[in-house]
Amino acid sequence: MPDPRLRIEDLRVTFPARAGRAPVEALKGVSVEAYPGEVLGIVGESGSGKSTLARSVLHLQAIDGGRIWLDDTEWSTLVPAALRRQRHAVQMVFQDPHASLNPRLTIRETLAEALRCRPQRPRGKAARQEIEGWLDRVGLPKDAAQRYPHEFSGGQRQRIAIARALIPQPQVVVADEPVSALDVSIQAQILNLLESLRQELDLTFVFITHDLELVGYWADRVAVMRRGEVVEQGDAEAVLQRPQHAYTQELLASAADKRVRY
Ligand code: ADP
Ligand code: MG
């Protein structure tokens, strides 16, 4: 095995008590690794801590313990100036492209902003060409650049969000339920787009989903989360075919149930 690209060690996040409720230990010491070029699936039911994990990796959530490494850099302790220089290296695709795209910016403006995150950013004509190249790459027409997010379908908006995440030239992309808000007929198209970009750009993905079927479709390895802990991780095929933990077996059984009911 090569060294991990992303290494998460004993990560802890607790949300303080609110309005008479007990504190929530959203992450209780999570350790996972993503190797270069792989798709690491993170699966678990709603509330298991998946988004908190994603947000911690993106520095959108402060952590209470543990460490995150990006190659040889201790990513979780970067001071703000160093983080600004390196932020492009880890990007995120959110579940809801409607909420994550600024409705007041044209697609060109949104993508131009992403281009500014790059350490060596193209300007002027080169920037315009780069943006048009990206629209084409993610399967959108050239005239999309002048338009606004509300003029697109959910799938198209997710294509825009994917371009925005990849334009900074990240090494790691964290995709938190990237197709969960989309029609089933569109889900495979978007995952296929992500997979072709992964191959072309040698990206490492953390693919977060509550849907075991989607993990089976795309992930190389998988970590199963339950109530803030990873209960099982390994090769995706092995975990899905021969789950060792009772919780994974339950998840698989309930996924099979749902299929029968459709
Ligand atoms: P998942 O993405 O797997 O559904 P989350 O990471 O969103 O899970 O949530 C994990 C737990 O942390 C849940 O119990 C959730 O209610 C709680 N939680 C998440 N964000 C916050 C927050 N900002 N404040 C308080 N509790 C939170
Ligand atoms: Mg979530």
Coordinates of C-alpha atoms and ligand atoms in Angstrom, one line a residue:
M1 CA 0.0 0.0 0.0
P2 CA 1.3 3.5 -0.7
D3 CA 1.0 6.1 2.1
P4 CA -2.5 7.5 2.5
R5 CA -3.2 10.8 0.8
L6 CA -5.7 11.7 3.6
R7 CA -5.3 10.3 7.1
I8 CA -7.9 10.9 9.8
E9 CA -6.8 9.9 13.3
D10 CA -9.0 9.6 16.3
L11 CA -11.2 12.5 15.3
R12 CA -13.5 13.9 18.0
V13 CA -16.2 16.5 17.7
T14 CA -18.8 17.2 20.5
F15 CA -21.6 19.7 20.1
P16 CA -22.3 21.5 23.4
A17 CA -25.5 20.9 25.3
R18 CA -28.4 23.1 24.1
A19 CA -31.8 23.9 25.6
G20 CA -31.8 21.2 28.2
R21 CA -30.4 18.6 25.8
A22 CA -27.3 16.6 26.5
P23 CA -24.1 17.3 24.4
V24 CA -23.9 15.4 21.2
E25 CA -20.8 13.4 20.6
A26 CA -20.9 13.5 16.8
L27 CA -17.5 11.9 16.3
K28 CA -16.1 9.7 19.0
G29 CA -12.6 8.9 17.8
V30 CA -12.9 8.3 14.0
S31 CA -9.9 6.9 12.2
V32 CA -10.0 6.4 8.4
E33 CA -7.6 6.7 5.5
A34 CA -8.0 7.5 1.8
Y35 CA -5.3 6.3 -0.5
P36 CA -4.1 8.2 -3.6
G37 CA -6.6 7.8 -6.5
E38 CA -9.2 5.8 -4.6
V39 CA -12.8 6.4 -3.7
L40 CA -13.3 5.9 0.0
G41 CA -17.0 5.5 0.7
I42 CA -18.4 6.6 4.1
V43 CA -21.7 5.1 4.7
G44 CA -24.1 5.2 7.7
E45 CA -27.6 6.2 8.6
S46 CA -28.7 9.8 9.1
G47 CA -27.1 11.3 12.2
S48 CA -24.1 8.9 12.3
G49 CA -21.6 11.8 11.9
K50 CA -20.8 11.7 8.2
S51 CA -21.3 15.4 7.5
T52 CA -19.5 16.4 10.7
L53 CA -16.5 14.3 9.4
A54 CA -16.7 16.0 6.0
R55 CA -17.0 19.5 7.5
S56 CA -14.0 18.8 9.8
V57 CA -11.8 17.9 6.9
L58 CA -12.8 21.1 5.1
H59 CA -12.1 23.2 8.2
L60 CA -15.8 24.1 8.3
Q61 CA -16.1 22.5 11.7
A62 CA -13.7 22.9 14.6
I63 CA -12.5 19.6 16.1
D64 CA -12.1 18.7 19.7
G65 CA -9.5 16.0 19.3
G66 CA -7.5 13.9 16.9
R67 CA -5.5 14.9 13.8
I68 CA -6.0 15.1 10.0
W69 CA -3.1 14.7 7.7
L70 CA -2.9 15.5 4.0
D71 CA 0.2 13.6 2.8
D72 CA 2.9 14.9 5.1
T73 CA 1.1 18.0 6.2
E74 CA -0.8 18.1 9.4
W75 CA -3.8 19.6 7.8
S76 CA -6.0 20.0 10.9
T77 CA -3.5 22.4 12.7
L78 CA -2.7 24.7 9.7
V79 CA -2.7 28.3 10.8
P80 CA -5.0 30.6 8.8
A81 CA -2.2 32.0 6.5
A82 CA -1.0 28.5 5.6
L83 CA -4.6 27.3 5.2
R84 CA -5.3 30.1 2.7
R85 CA -2.3 29.0 0.6
Q86 CA -3.3 25.3 0.7
R87 CA -7.1 25.4 0.9
H88 CA -7.4 24.5 -2.8
A89 CA -6.0 21.0 -2.1
V90 CA -9.2 19.8 -0.5
Q91 CA -12.5 20.7 -2.0
M92 CA -16.1 19.7 -1.3
V93 CA -19.3 18.9 -3.3
F94 CA -22.4 19.3 -1.2
Q95 CA -25.7 17.5 -1.3
D96 CA -27.8 20.4 -2.4
P97 CA -26.4 22.3 -5.3
H98 CA -29.2 24.8 -5.0
A99 CA -28.2 25.9 -1.5
S100 CA -24.5 25.8 -2.3
L101 CA -24.4 28.0 -5.4
N102 CA -24.8 31.7 -5.0
P103 CA -28.1 32.6 -6.8
R104 CA -26.9 36.1 -7.5
L105 CA -23.8 35.1 -9.4
T106 CA -23.7 33.9 -13.0
I107 CA -22.0 30.5 -13.5
R108 CA -19.0 32.4 -15.0
E109 CA -18.7 34.4 -11.8
T110 CA -19.0 31.4 -9.6
L111 CA -16.4 29.5 -11.6
A112 CA -14.1 32.6 -11.8
E113 CA -14.1 32.7 -8.0
A114 CA -13.1 29.1 -7.9
L115 CA -10.2 29.9 -10.3
R116 CA -8.9 32.5 -7.9
C117 CA -8.3 29.7 -5.3
R118 CA -5.6 28.2 -7.5
P119 CA -2.0 29.0 -6.6
Q120 CA -1.2 29.8 -10.2
R121 CA -4.3 31.2 -11.6
P122 CA -4.9 32.0 -15.3
R123 CA -6.2 35.5 -16.1
G124 CA -8.0 37.3 -18.9
K125 CA -8.5 35.2 -22.0
A126 CA -6.9 32.1 -20.5
A127 CA -9.3 32.3 -17.6
R128 CA -12.3 32.5 -20.0
Q129 CA -11.1 29.6 -21.9
E130 CA -10.5 27.5 -18.8
I131 CA -14.0 28.2 -17.6
E132 CA -15.5 27.3 -21.0
G133 CA -13.3 24.1 -21.0
W134 CA -14.7 23.1 -17.7
L135 CA -18.3 23.7 -18.7
D136 CA -17.7 21.3 -21.6
R137 CA -15.9 18.8 -19.4
V138 CA -18.9 18.6 -17.0
G139 CA -21.4 18.4 -19.9
L140 CA -22.9 21.9 -19.9
P141 CA -23.4 24.1 -23.0
K142 CA -21.0 27.1 -23.4
D143 CA -23.8 29.6 -23.0
A144 CA -24.3 28.3 -19.4
A145 CA -21.6 30.8 -18.4
Q146 CA -24.0 33.8 -18.7
R147 CA -26.8 32.1 -16.9
Y148 CA -27.8 31.9 -13.2
P149 CA -28.2 28.8 -11.0
H150 CA -32.1 28.9 -11.0
E151 CA -32.1 28.4 -14.8
F152 CA -30.7 24.8 -14.4
S153 CA -32.0 21.5 -13.3
G154 CA -30.8 19.8 -10.2
G155 CA -28.4 17.5 -12.1
Q156 CA -27.0 20.5 -14.1
R157 CA -26.5 22.5 -10.9
Q158 CA -24.6 19.5 -9.5
R159 CA -22.4 19.6 -12.6
I160 CA -21.7 23.2 -12.0
A161 CA -20.8 22.5 -8.3
I162 CA -18.5 19.7 -9.5
A163 CA -16.7 22.1 -11.9
R164 CA -16.4 24.6 -9.0
A165 CA -14.8 22.0 -6.8
L166 CA -12.3 20.8 -9.3
I167 CA -11.2 24.1 -10.8
P168 CA -8.9 24.9 -7.8
Q169 CA -7.0 21.6 -8.7
P170 CA -7.6 19.8 -5.5
Q171 CA -5.9 16.5 -4.5
V172 CA -8.9 15.4 -2.4
V173 CA -12.6 15.9 -3.1
V174 CA -15.1 15.3 -0.3
A175 CA -18.5 14.6 -1.8
D176 CA -21.2 14.7 0.9
E177 CA -24.3 12.9 -0.5
P178 CA -23.6 14.4 -4.0
V179 CA -26.5 12.6 -5.7
S180 CA -29.0 12.1 -2.9
A181 CA -31.1 15.1 -3.9
L182 CA -31.3 14.0 -7.5
D183 CA -33.7 11.7 -9.4
V184 CA -32.5 8.1 -9.5
S185 CA -32.2 8.4 -13.3
I186 CA -29.7 11.2 -12.9
Q187 CA -27.6 9.7 -10.1
A188 CA -25.6 7.3 -12.2
Q189 CA -24.8 10.1 -14.8
I190 CA -23.3 12.3 -12.1
L191 CA -21.4 9.4 -10.5
N192 CA -20.1 8.4 -13.9
L193 CA -19.0 12.0 -14.5
L194 CA -17.1 12.0 -11.1
E195 CA -15.5 8.7 -11.9
S196 CA -14.3 9.9 -15.3
L197 CA -12.9 13.0 -13.7
R198 CA -11.2 10.9 -11.0
Q199 CA -9.4 8.9 -13.7
E200 CA -8.5 11.8 -15.8
L201 CA -7.2 14.0 -12.9
D202 CA -6.0 11.2 -10.5
L203 CA -8.2 12.5 -7.7
T204 CA -8.9 11.0 -4.4
F205 CA -12.5 11.0 -3.3
V206 CA -14.3 10.7 0.0
F207 CA -17.8 9.7 -1.1
I208 CA -20.3 10.1 1.7
T209 CA -23.7 8.5 1.3
H210 CA -26.4 6.8 3.3
D211 CA -27.1 4.6 0.2
L212 CA -25.3 1.3 0.3
E213 CA -26.1 0.6 -3.3
L214 CA -24.3 3.7 -4.4
V215 CA -21.3 2.8 -2.3
G216 CA -21.2 -0.6 -4.0
Y217 CA -21.5 1.2 -7.4
W218 CA -18.6 3.6 -6.9
A219 CA -16.4 3.1 -3.8
D220 CA -13.1 1.1 -3.7
R221 CA -13.1 0.9 0.1
V222 CA -15.7 1.7 2.6
A223 CA -16.0 2.8 6.2
V224 CA -19.3 2.1 8.0
M225 CA -20.3 4.7 10.6
R226 CA -22.7 4.4 13.4
R227 CA -23.3 7.0 16.1
G228 CA -20.0 8.8 15.7
E229 CA -17.9 5.7 15.3
V230 CA -16.5 3.6 12.4
V231 CA -17.7 0.1 13.1
E232 CA -16.2 -1.6 10.1
Q233 CA -13.9 -0.7 7.2
G234 CA -12.3 -2.4 4.3
D235 CA -12.5 -3.3 0.6
A236 CA -16.0 -2.3 -0.6
E237 CA -16.8 -5.6 -2.1
A238 CA -15.8 -7.5 1.0
V239 CA -17.7 -5.3 3.4
L240 CA -20.8 -5.4 1.2
Q241 CA -20.7 -9.1 0.4
R242 CA -19.4 -10.4 3.8
P243 CA -20.2 -7.7 6.4
Q244 CA -18.6 -8.6 9.8
H245 CA -20.4 -6.1 12.0
A246 CA -24.1 -6.6 12.9
Y247 CA -24.8 -3.0 12.1
T248 CA -23.6 -3.4 8.5
Q249 CA -25.7 -6.5 8.2
E250 CA -28.7 -4.6 9.4
L251 CA -28.0 -1.7 6.9
L252 CA -27.7 -4.2 4.1
A253 CA -30.9 -6.0 5.1
S254 CA -32.9 -2.8 5.3
A255 CA -31.5 -1.7 1.9
A256 CA -32.7 -5.0 0.4
D257 CA -36.1 -4.5 2.0
K258 CA -36.4 -1.1 0.3
R259 CA -35.6 -2.7 -3.1
V260 CA -38.3 -5.2 -2.7
R261 CA -40.9 -2.6 -1.9
Y262 CA -40.1 -0.5 -5.0
Ligands
ADP1 P1 -25.0 12.6 9.1 O1 -24.3 13.5 8.1 O2 -24.4 11.2 9.2 O3 -26.5 12.6 9.0 P2 -24.2 14.7 11.0 O4 -22.8 14.7 11.0 O5 -25.0 15.7 10.3 O6 -24.7 13.2 10.6 O7 -24.8 14.7 12.5 C1 -24.2 13.9 13.6 C2 -24.8 14.3 14.9 O8 -24.4 15.6 15.3 C3 -26.4 14.3 14.9 O9 -26.8 13.9 16.1 C4 -26.7 15.8 14.7 O10 -27.9 16.1 15.2 C5 -25.6 16.4 15.4 N1 -25.2 17.8 14.9 C6 -24.7 18.0 13.6 N2 -24.4 19.3 13.5 C7 -24.8 19.9 14.7 C8 -24.7 21.3 15.1 N3 -24.2 22.3 14.4 N4 -25.1 21.5 16.4 C9 -25.5 20.5 17.2 N5 -25.6 19.2 16.8 C10 -25.2 18.9 15.6
MG2 MG -25.1 14.4 6.4

